[in-house]
Amino acid sequence: MNLPELGAFLRTRRDRVRPAEVGLPQGPRRRVPGLRREEVAQLAGLSADYYTELERGSAKNGVQPSAQTLAALARALRLNGDERDHLFHLAERPVPPSAHGPSAHVQPALLGLLDRLSNTPARVITDLHETLVENDLARNLLGTSPAHRGPAASFVYRWFTDPQARERYPVEDHPHHSRVFVADLQAAAARRGRDAEVTKMVAVLRRRSREFAALWDTHDVAVRRMDHKKIVHPTLGIIELDCYNLLSEDGRQRLLWFTAPPGSRGAEQLELLSVIGAQDLSVTDGTAPEGLSAAESETGR
């Protein structure tokens, strides 16, 4: 691993990003035109000390950034596809597929929109419903997305294999969501063609879930673009919201956000989310312990 080159690259990219581009105030006393180290660390979900070691190119404590850490830095620094790939090369990590998987490169247009939805629960997901990045309100509403790899990174997969995945939704709504998820996955499978990842996931789900197998055999197809949802929040109770999806041009990623009509109970509950935060939410299995980001936990620090 070329730590000095990696550090220099991170430093030059940090200097290039303006605070306003990532939703941070410019501030009258800012001594640098770009981001501060601690701001990059915050955006990437890392500790300031850990990021500082990376940027300094230090071999202290055997710094070995994981693929998830590198992907988080690429998003925080708004790297384009070539720059993201270069970052992985410098860290001597395999470059992950650009469109899907936990380390996927979020399409800049979707990421830019997510930055502007500071008062709305929102996340960017893949067409297999793997969460790539989300804002604080989305975590407050739905809980932190588990840091799984492989098929379990997909919420659709967990929906049919892990009963805990359904706890945020009323039992009476489960059949509806199951139908919607399977129809959406049918569309993704057709769009991807002979894709090994989705083929394997479908095969495993057919074996593990009779419900999934029965729905898959109906061959119903419908890309999910809008839905009305009831979310069971541990503090606020049931929150009724409209869920919208904005798909990328190739359909491999989508921006998902929740909203409610002005003056409705749902709108009032959304306002309370930013006050309550995640203080009453229990840690989800597979997430990093309190005070340690999922990205850092993979580095062994």
mmCIF file of C-alpha atoms in Angstrom:
data_model
loop_
_atom_site.group_PDB
_atom_site.id
_atom_site.type_symbol
_atom_site.label_atom_id
_atom_site.label_comp_id
_atom_site.label_asym_id
_atom_site.label_seq_id
_atom_site.Cartn_x
_atom_site.Cartn_y
_atom_site.Cartn_z
ATOM 1 C CA MET A 1 0.000 0.000 0.000
ATOM 2 C CA ASN A 2 1.363 3.405 -1.010
ATOM 3 C CA LEU A 3 0.445 5.332 2.126
ATOM 4 C CA PRO A 4 2.231 8.594 1.227
ATOM 5 C CA GLU A 5 0.524 8.747 -2.179
ATOM 6 C CA LEU A 6 -2.797 7.804 -0.623
ATOM 7 C CA GLY A 7 -2.456 10.575 1.938
ATOM 8 C CA ALA A 8 -1.464 13.154 -0.661
ATOM 9 C CA PHE A 9 -4.409 12.225 -2.854
ATOM 10 C CA LEU A 10 -6.858 12.545 0.034
ATOM 11 C CA ARG A 11 -5.404 15.913 0.982
ATOM 12 C CA THR A 12 -5.687 17.382 -2.516
ATOM 13 C CA ARG A 13 -9.258 16.118 -2.898
ATOM 14 C CA ARG A 14 -10.201 17.590 0.490
ATOM 15 C CA ASP A 15 -8.844 20.980 -0.519
ATOM 16 C CA ARG A 16 -11.005 20.926 -3.630
ATOM 17 C CA VAL A 17 -14.402 20.373 -1.971
ATOM 18 C CA ARG A 18 -16.200 23.513 -0.834
ATOM 19 C CA PRO A 19 -18.264 23.300 2.388
ATOM 20 C CA ALA A 20 -21.453 24.401 0.649
ATOM 21 C CA GLU A 21 -21.192 21.416 -1.701
ATOM 22 C CA VAL A 22 -21.677 19.020 1.205
ATOM 23 C CA GLY A 23 -24.173 21.082 3.185
ATOM 24 C CA LEU A 24 -21.715 22.686 5.613
ATOM 25 C CA PRO A 25 -21.614 26.414 6.464
ATOM 26 C CA GLN A 26 -18.777 28.430 4.964
ATOM 27 C CA GLY A 27 -18.077 30.285 8.209
ATOM 28 C CA PRO A 28 -16.196 33.600 8.538
ATOM 29 C CA ARG A 29 -13.095 32.138 10.226
ATOM 30 C CA ARG A 30 -12.353 29.295 7.838
ATOM 31 C CA ARG A 31 -8.637 29.273 7.055
ATOM 32 C CA VAL A 32 -8.833 26.779 4.196
ATOM 33 C CA PRO A 33 -11.056 26.964 1.094
ATOM 34 C CA GLY A 34 -11.860 23.258 1.243
ATOM 35 C CA LEU A 35 -12.934 20.922 4.015
ATOM 36 C CA ARG A 36 -11.219 20.471 7.353
ATOM 37 C CA ARG A 37 -9.944 17.016 8.280
ATOM 38 C CA GLU A 38 -12.542 16.610 10.991
ATOM 39 C CA GLU A 39 -15.297 17.497 8.515
ATOM 40 C CA VAL A 40 -14.198 14.782 6.092
ATOM 41 C CA ALA A 41 -14.056 12.333 8.989
ATOM 42 C CA GLN A 42 -17.572 13.271 10.076
ATOM 43 C CA LEU A 43 -18.973 12.931 6.548
ATOM 44 C CA ALA A 44 -17.321 9.534 6.129
ATOM 45 C CA GLY A 45 -18.307 8.240 9.566
ATOM 46 C CA LEU A 46 -14.704 7.955 10.791
ATOM 47 C CA SER A 47 -12.891 9.317 13.811
ATOM 48 C CA ALA A 48 -10.868 12.468 13.195
ATOM 49 C CA ASP A 49 -7.707 10.768 14.490
ATOM 50 C CA TYR A 50 -8.093 7.837 12.125
ATOM 51 C CA TYR A 51 -8.632 10.061 9.090
ATOM 52 C CA THR A 52 -5.666 12.241 10.088
ATOM 53 C CA GLU A 53 -3.429 9.160 10.125
ATOM 54 C CA LEU A 54 -4.632 8.222 6.654
ATOM 55 C CA GLU A 55 -4.010 11.665 5.228
ATOM 56 C CA ARG A 56 -0.570 11.910 6.782
ATOM 57 C CA GLY A 57 0.339 8.613 5.143
ATOM 58 C CA SER A 58 1.309 7.200 8.496
ATOM 59 C CA ALA A 59 1.900 3.496 9.053
ATOM 60 C CA LYS A 60 1.153 4.000 12.742
ATOM 61 C CA ASN A 61 -1.042 1.276 14.236
ATOM 62 C CA GLY A 62 -0.987 -0.601 10.931
ATOM 63 C CA VAL A 63 -3.637 1.528 9.203
ATOM 64 C CA GLN A 64 -5.335 -0.628 6.564
ATOM 65 C CA PRO A 65 -8.479 1.088 5.241
ATOM 66 C CA SER A 66 -11.224 -1.362 4.287
ATOM 67 C CA ALA A 67 -13.199 -1.219 1.054
ATOM 68 C CA GLN A 68 -16.147 0.192 3.000
ATOM 69 C CA THR A 69 -13.947 2.931 4.492
ATOM 70 C CA LEU A 70 -12.609 3.842 1.042
ATOM 71 C CA ALA A 71 -16.130 3.963 -0.395
ATOM 72 C CA ALA A 72 -17.226 6.257 2.449
ATOM 73 C CA LEU A 73 -14.255 8.567 1.768
ATOM 74 C CA ALA A 74 -15.063 8.630 -1.947
ATOM 75 C CA ARG A 75 -18.583 9.774 -1.132
ATOM 76 C CA ALA A 76 -17.451 12.348 1.442
ATOM 77 C CA LEU A 77 -14.921 13.847 -0.990
ATOM 78 C CA ARG A 78 -17.314 13.715 -3.967
ATOM 79 C CA LEU A 79 -14.884 11.691 -6.082
ATOM 80 C CA ASN A 80 -15.862 10.846 -9.633
ATOM 81 C CA GLY A 81 -15.615 7.280 -10.903
ATOM 82 C CA ASP A 82 -11.991 7.522 -12.044
ATOM 83 C CA GLU A 83 -10.918 9.153 -8.789
ATOM 84 C CA ARG A 84 -12.749 6.511 -6.767
ATOM 85 C CA ASP A 85 -10.958 3.752 -8.679
ATOM 86 C CA HIS A 86 -7.606 5.515 -8.170
ATOM 87 C CA LEU A 87 -8.239 5.675 -4.423
ATOM 88 C CA PHE A 88 -8.808 1.911 -4.316
ATOM 89 C CA HIS A 89 -5.677 1.291 -6.395
ATOM 90 C CA LEU A 90 -3.544 3.380 -4.030
ATOM 91 C CA ALA A 91 -4.906 1.401 -1.088
ATOM 92 C CA GLU A 92 -4.267 -1.853 -2.990
ATOM 93 C CA ARG A 93 -7.877 -2.887 -2.676
ATOM 94 C CA PRO A 94 -9.920 -4.537 -5.462
ATOM 95 C CA VAL A 95 -12.056 -1.966 -7.207
ATOM 96 C CA PRO A 96 -15.695 -2.915 -6.461
ATOM 97 C CA PRO A 97 -18.477 -2.797 -9.058
ATOM 98 C CA SER A 98 -19.568 0.774 -9.601
ATOM 99 C CA ALA A 99 -23.304 0.145 -9.555
ATOM 100 C CA HIS A 100 -24.072 -2.189 -6.675
ATOM 101 C CA GLY A 101 -22.808 -3.714 -3.442
ATOM 102 C CA PRO A 102 -21.980 -2.119 -0.061
ATOM 103 C CA SER A 103 -18.923 -0.357 -1.526
ATOM 104 C CA ALA A 104 -20.642 0.897 -4.673
ATOM 105 C CA HIS A 105 -19.867 4.367 -5.921
ATOM 106 C CA VAL A 106 -22.962 6.484 -5.388
ATOM 107 C CA GLN A 107 -23.941 8.322 -8.532
ATOM 108 C CA PRO A 108 -23.070 12.036 -8.030
ATOM 109 C CA ALA A 109 -26.508 13.327 -9.045
ATOM 110 C CA LEU A 110 -28.254 11.192 -6.412
ATOM 111 C CA LEU A 111 -25.686 12.080 -3.778
ATOM 112 C CA GLY A 112 -26.113 15.778 -4.515
ATOM 113 C CA LEU A 113 -29.870 15.500 -4.059
ATOM 114 C CA LEU A 114 -29.436 13.554 -0.828
ATOM 115 C CA ASP A 115 -27.294 16.380 0.554
ATOM 116 C CA ARG A 116 -30.188 18.786 0.032
ATOM 117 C CA LEU A 117 -32.725 16.625 1.870
ATOM 118 C CA SER A 118 -31.501 17.511 5.340
ATOM 119 C CA ASN A 119 -35.061 17.759 6.719
ATOM 120 C CA THR A 120 -36.332 14.594 5.030
ATOM 121 C CA PRO A 121 -35.487 10.943 5.760
ATOM 122 C CA ALA A 122 -33.624 9.777 2.665
ATOM 123 C CA ARG A 123 -31.149 7.158 1.506
ATOM 124 C CA VAL A 124 -29.540 5.942 -1.711
ATOM 125 C CA ILE A 125 -30.000 2.231 -2.362
ATOM 126 C CA THR A 126 -29.164 -0.194 -5.157
ATOM 127 C CA ASP A 127 -31.707 -2.046 -7.267
ATOM 128 C CA LEU A 128 -31.230 -4.975 -4.854
ATOM 129 C CA HIS A 129 -32.125 -2.677 -1.944
ATOM 130 C CA GLU A 130 -28.624 -2.454 -0.484
ATOM 131 C CA THR A 131 -28.229 0.819 1.414
ATOM 132 C CA LEU A 132 -25.244 2.811 0.122
ATOM 133 C CA VAL A 133 -25.615 6.048 2.078
ATOM 134 C CA GLU A 134 -28.340 7.605 4.230
ATOM 135 C CA ASN A 135 -28.936 10.736 6.248
ATOM 136 C CA ASP A 136 -29.503 10.976 9.996
ATOM 137 C CA LEU A 137 -33.283 11.226 9.709
ATOM 138 C CA ALA A 138 -33.416 7.978 7.727
ATOM 139 C CA ARG A 139 -31.448 6.256 10.475
ATOM 140 C CA ASN A 140 -33.753 7.773 13.094
ATOM 141 C CA LEU A 141 -36.813 6.565 11.200
ATOM 142 C CA LEU A 142 -35.719 3.098 10.093
ATOM 143 C CA GLY A 143 -32.757 2.266 12.311
ATOM 144 C CA THR A 144 -29.173 1.901 11.201
ATOM 145 C CA SER A 145 -28.693 -0.370 8.201
ATOM 146 C CA PRO A 146 -26.781 -3.517 9.217
ATOM 147 C CA ALA A 147 -23.221 -3.738 7.878
ATOM 148 C CA HIS A 148 -23.749 -7.058 6.106
ATOM 149 C CA ARG A 149 -21.977 -8.353 3.026
ATOM 150 C CA GLY A 150 -23.194 -10.689 0.315
ATOM 151 C CA PRO A 151 -26.925 -11.384 -0.129
ATOM 152 C CA ALA A 152 -27.674 -10.270 3.451
ATOM 153 C CA ALA A 153 -26.728 -6.705 2.474
ATOM 154 C CA SER A 154 -30.030 -6.611 0.590
ATOM 155 C CA PHE A 155 -33.089 -5.591 2.581
ATOM 156 C CA VAL A 156 -35.215 -7.717 0.253
ATOM 157 C CA TYR A 157 -33.130 -10.762 1.169
ATOM 158 C CA ARG A 158 -33.428 -10.000 4.895
ATOM 159 C CA TRP A 159 -37.176 -9.383 4.526
ATOM 160 C CA PHE A 160 -37.719 -13.008 3.531
ATOM 161 C CA THR A 161 -35.052 -14.630 5.739
ATOM 162 C CA ASP A 162 -34.875 -12.597 8.969
ATOM 163 C CA PRO A 163 -38.077 -11.870 10.945
ATOM 164 C CA GLN A 164 -36.400 -8.851 12.600
ATOM 165 C CA ALA A 165 -36.295 -7.088 9.234
ATOM 166 C CA ARG A 166 -40.084 -6.769 9.353
ATOM 167 C CA GLU A 167 -40.368 -5.261 12.818
ATOM 168 C CA ARG A 168 -40.600 -1.678 11.525
ATOM 169 C CA TYR A 169 -43.768 -2.484 9.560
ATOM 170 C CA PRO A 170 -47.240 -3.476 10.855
ATOM 171 C CA VAL A 171 -47.958 -7.185 10.440
ATOM 172 C CA GLU A 172 -51.076 -6.508 8.366
ATOM 173 C CA ASP A 173 -48.910 -4.683 5.788
ATOM 174 C CA HIS A 174 -46.363 -7.482 5.364
ATOM 175 C CA PRO A 175 -48.130 -9.228 2.431
ATOM 176 C CA HIS A 176 -48.261 -5.956 0.489
ATOM 177 C CA HIS A 177 -44.580 -5.229 1.014
ATOM 178 C CA SER A 178 -43.654 -8.797 0.064
ATOM 179 C CA ARG A 179 -45.482 -8.454 -3.261
ATOM 180 C CA VAL A 180 -43.907 -5.072 -3.959
ATOM 181 C CA PHE A 181 -40.381 -6.279 -3.156
ATOM 182 C CA VAL A 182 -40.656 -9.373 -5.362
ATOM 183 C CA ALA A 183 -42.152 -7.468 -8.308
ATOM 184 C CA ASP A 184 -39.374 -4.881 -8.047
ATOM 185 C CA LEU A 185 -36.727 -7.630 -7.857
ATOM 186 C CA GLN A 186 -38.196 -9.252 -10.977
ATOM 187 C CA ALA A 187 -37.604 -5.992 -12.833
ATOM 188 C CA ALA A 188 -34.034 -5.724 -11.511
ATOM 189 C CA ALA A 189 -33.261 -9.318 -12.511
ATOM 190 C CA ALA A 190 -34.505 -8.726 -16.046
ATOM 191 C CA ARG A 191 -32.582 -5.462 -16.345
ATOM 192 C CA ARG A 192 -29.336 -7.097 -15.181
ATOM 193 C CA GLY A 193 -29.706 -10.086 -17.481
ATOM 194 C CA ARG A 194 -27.455 -13.049 -16.649
ATOM 195 C CA ASP A 195 -26.099 -11.430 -13.505
ATOM 196 C CA ALA A 196 -24.502 -13.920 -11.095
ATOM 197 C CA GLU A 197 -25.282 -11.847 -7.993
ATOM 198 C CA VAL A 198 -29.018 -11.591 -8.521
ATOM 199 C CA THR A 199 -29.287 -15.160 -9.869
ATOM 200 C CA LYS A 200 -27.684 -16.529 -6.714
ATOM 201 C CA MET A 201 -29.839 -14.374 -4.469
ATOM 202 C CA VAL A 202 -33.061 -15.491 -6.149
ATOM 203 C CA ALA A 203 -32.004 -19.160 -5.966
ATOM 204 C CA VAL A 204 -31.258 -18.921 -2.241
ATOM 205 C CA LEU A 205 -34.502 -17.069 -1.520
ATOM 206 C CA ARG A 206 -36.528 -19.667 -3.397
ATOM 207 C CA ARG A 207 -35.020 -22.362 -1.173
ATOM 208 C CA ARG A 208 -35.336 -20.481 2.103
ATOM 209 C CA SER A 209 -38.744 -18.811 1.740
ATOM 210 C CA ARG A 210 -41.932 -20.465 0.488
ATOM 211 C CA GLU A 211 -43.563 -17.034 0.438
ATOM 212 C CA PHE A 212 -40.862 -15.682 -1.874
ATOM 213 C CA ALA A 213 -40.998 -18.731 -4.153
ATOM 214 C CA ALA A 214 -44.767 -18.464 -4.541
ATOM 215 C CA LEU A 215 -44.606 -14.739 -5.323
ATOM 216 C CA TRP A 216 -41.680 -15.172 -7.714
ATOM 217 C CA ASP A 217 -43.630 -17.751 -9.698
ATOM 218 C CA THR A 218 -46.432 -15.233 -10.350
ATOM 219 C CA HIS A 219 -43.948 -13.302 -12.552
ATOM 220 C CA ASP A 220 -45.492 -9.994 -11.499
ATOM 221 C CA VAL A 221 -43.193 -7.104 -12.472
ATOM 222 C CA ALA A 222 -43.388 -3.521 -11.220
ATOM 223 C CA VAL A 223 -40.563 -1.079 -10.532
ATOM 224 C CA ARG A 224 -41.275 0.578 -7.205
ATOM 225 C CA ARG A 225 -41.551 4.320 -7.706
ATOM 226 C CA MET A 226 -44.012 5.356 -5.007
ATOM 227 C CA ASP A 227 -45.680 3.694 -2.022
ATOM 228 C CA HIS A 228 -47.640 4.640 1.091
ATOM 229 C CA LYS A 229 -46.037 3.175 4.193
ATOM 230 C CA LYS A 230 -46.705 2.782 7.871
ATOM 231 C CA ILE A 231 -43.483 2.758 9.903
ATOM 232 C CA VAL A 232 -43.488 1.405 13.470
ATOM 233 C CA HIS A 233 -41.177 3.745 15.364
ATOM 234 C CA PRO A 234 -40.128 2.646 18.899
ATOM 235 C CA THR A 235 -40.857 6.092 20.366
ATOM 236 C CA LEU A 236 -43.348 7.821 18.075
ATOM 237 C CA GLY A 237 -45.512 4.817 17.288
ATOM 238 C CA ILE A 238 -46.926 4.307 13.801
ATOM 239 C CA ILE A 239 -45.901 6.984 11.305
ATOM 240 C CA GLU A 240 -47.794 7.155 8.000
ATOM 241 C CA LEU A 241 -45.646 8.463 5.167
ATOM 242 C CA ASP A 242 -45.392 8.552 1.400
ATOM 243 C CA CYS A 243 -42.241 6.922 0.039
ATOM 244 C CA TYR A 244 -40.864 8.108 -3.301
ATOM 245 C CA ASN A 245 -38.091 6.685 -5.483
ATOM 246 C CA LEU A 246 -35.986 8.549 -8.025
ATOM 247 C CA LEU A 247 -34.124 6.092 -10.235
ATOM 248 C CA SER A 248 -30.739 6.676 -11.838
ATOM 249 C CA GLU A 249 -30.557 6.599 -15.618
ATOM 250 C CA ASP A 250 -29.427 2.957 -15.696
ATOM 251 C CA GLY A 251 -31.872 1.904 -12.975
ATOM 252 C CA ARG A 252 -29.099 0.423 -10.800
ATOM 253 C CA GLN A 253 -29.434 2.995 -8.005
ATOM 254 C CA ARG A 254 -32.271 5.060 -6.596
ATOM 255 C CA LEU A 255 -32.825 7.895 -4.167
ATOM 256 C CA LEU A 256 -35.549 6.952 -1.699
ATOM 257 C CA TRP A 257 -37.170 9.561 0.541
ATOM 258 C CA PHE A 258 -40.139 9.853 2.904
ATOM 259 C CA THR A 259 -42.563 12.742 3.207
ATOM 260 C CA ALA A 260 -46.040 13.566 4.504
ATOM 261 C CA PRO A 261 -48.690 16.173 3.595
ATOM 262 C CA PRO A 262 -48.195 19.507 5.427
ATOM 263 C CA GLY A 263 -50.224 19.697 8.616
ATOM 264 C CA SER A 264 -50.698 15.937 8.849
ATOM 265 C CA ARG A 265 -49.775 13.854 11.874
ATOM 266 C CA GLY A 266 -47.052 12.252 9.797
ATOM 267 C CA ALA A 267 -45.492 15.659 9.095
ATOM 268 C CA GLU A 268 -45.528 16.482 12.815
ATOM 269 C CA GLN A 269 -43.861 13.159 13.627
ATOM 270 C CA LEU A 270 -41.153 13.779 11.033
ATOM 271 C CA GLU A 271 -40.357 17.064 12.772
ATOM 272 C CA LEU A 272 -40.043 15.236 16.080
ATOM 273 C CA LEU A 273 -37.576 12.764 14.557
ATOM 274 C CA SER A 274 -34.829 15.364 14.389
ATOM 275 C CA VAL A 275 -35.399 16.176 18.086
ATOM 276 C CA ILE A 276 -35.621 12.609 19.347
ATOM 277 C CA GLY A 277 -32.760 11.380 17.169
ATOM 278 C CA ALA A 278 -31.634 7.804 17.628
ATOM 279 C CA GLN A 279 -31.332 7.968 21.421
ATOM 280 C CA ASP A 280 -34.124 5.443 21.972
ATOM 281 C CA LEU A 281 -33.214 3.109 19.136
ATOM 282 C CA SER A 282 -31.591 -0.185 19.990
ATOM 283 C CA VAL A 283 -28.424 -1.297 18.207
ATOM 284 C CA THR A 284 -29.292 -3.471 15.210
ATOM 285 C CA ASP A 285 -27.533 -6.803 14.869
ATOM 286 C CA GLY A 286 -24.570 -6.457 12.543
ATOM 287 C CA THR A 287 -23.958 -2.774 13.235
ATOM 288 C CA ALA A 288 -20.887 -1.313 14.879
ATOM 289 C CA PRO A 289 -20.913 -0.676 18.639
ATOM 290 C CA GLU A 290 -21.853 2.764 19.938
ATOM 291 C CA GLY A 291 -19.129 5.320 19.246
ATOM 292 C CA LEU A 292 -17.528 3.271 16.452
ATOM 293 C CA SER A 293 -18.623 3.541 12.863
ATOM 294 C CA ALA A 294 -19.182 0.429 10.764
ATOM 295 C CA ALA A 295 -16.403 1.606 8.454
ATOM 296 C CA GLU A 296 -13.895 1.863 11.307
ATOM 297 C CA SER A 297 -14.914 -1.430 12.869
ATOM 298 C CA GLU A 298 -13.838 -3.233 9.700
ATOM 299 C CA THR A 299 -10.355 -1.787 9.936
ATOM 300 C CA GLY A 300 -9.792 -3.472 13.273
ATOM 301 C CA ARG A 301 -9.201 -0.171 15.048
#
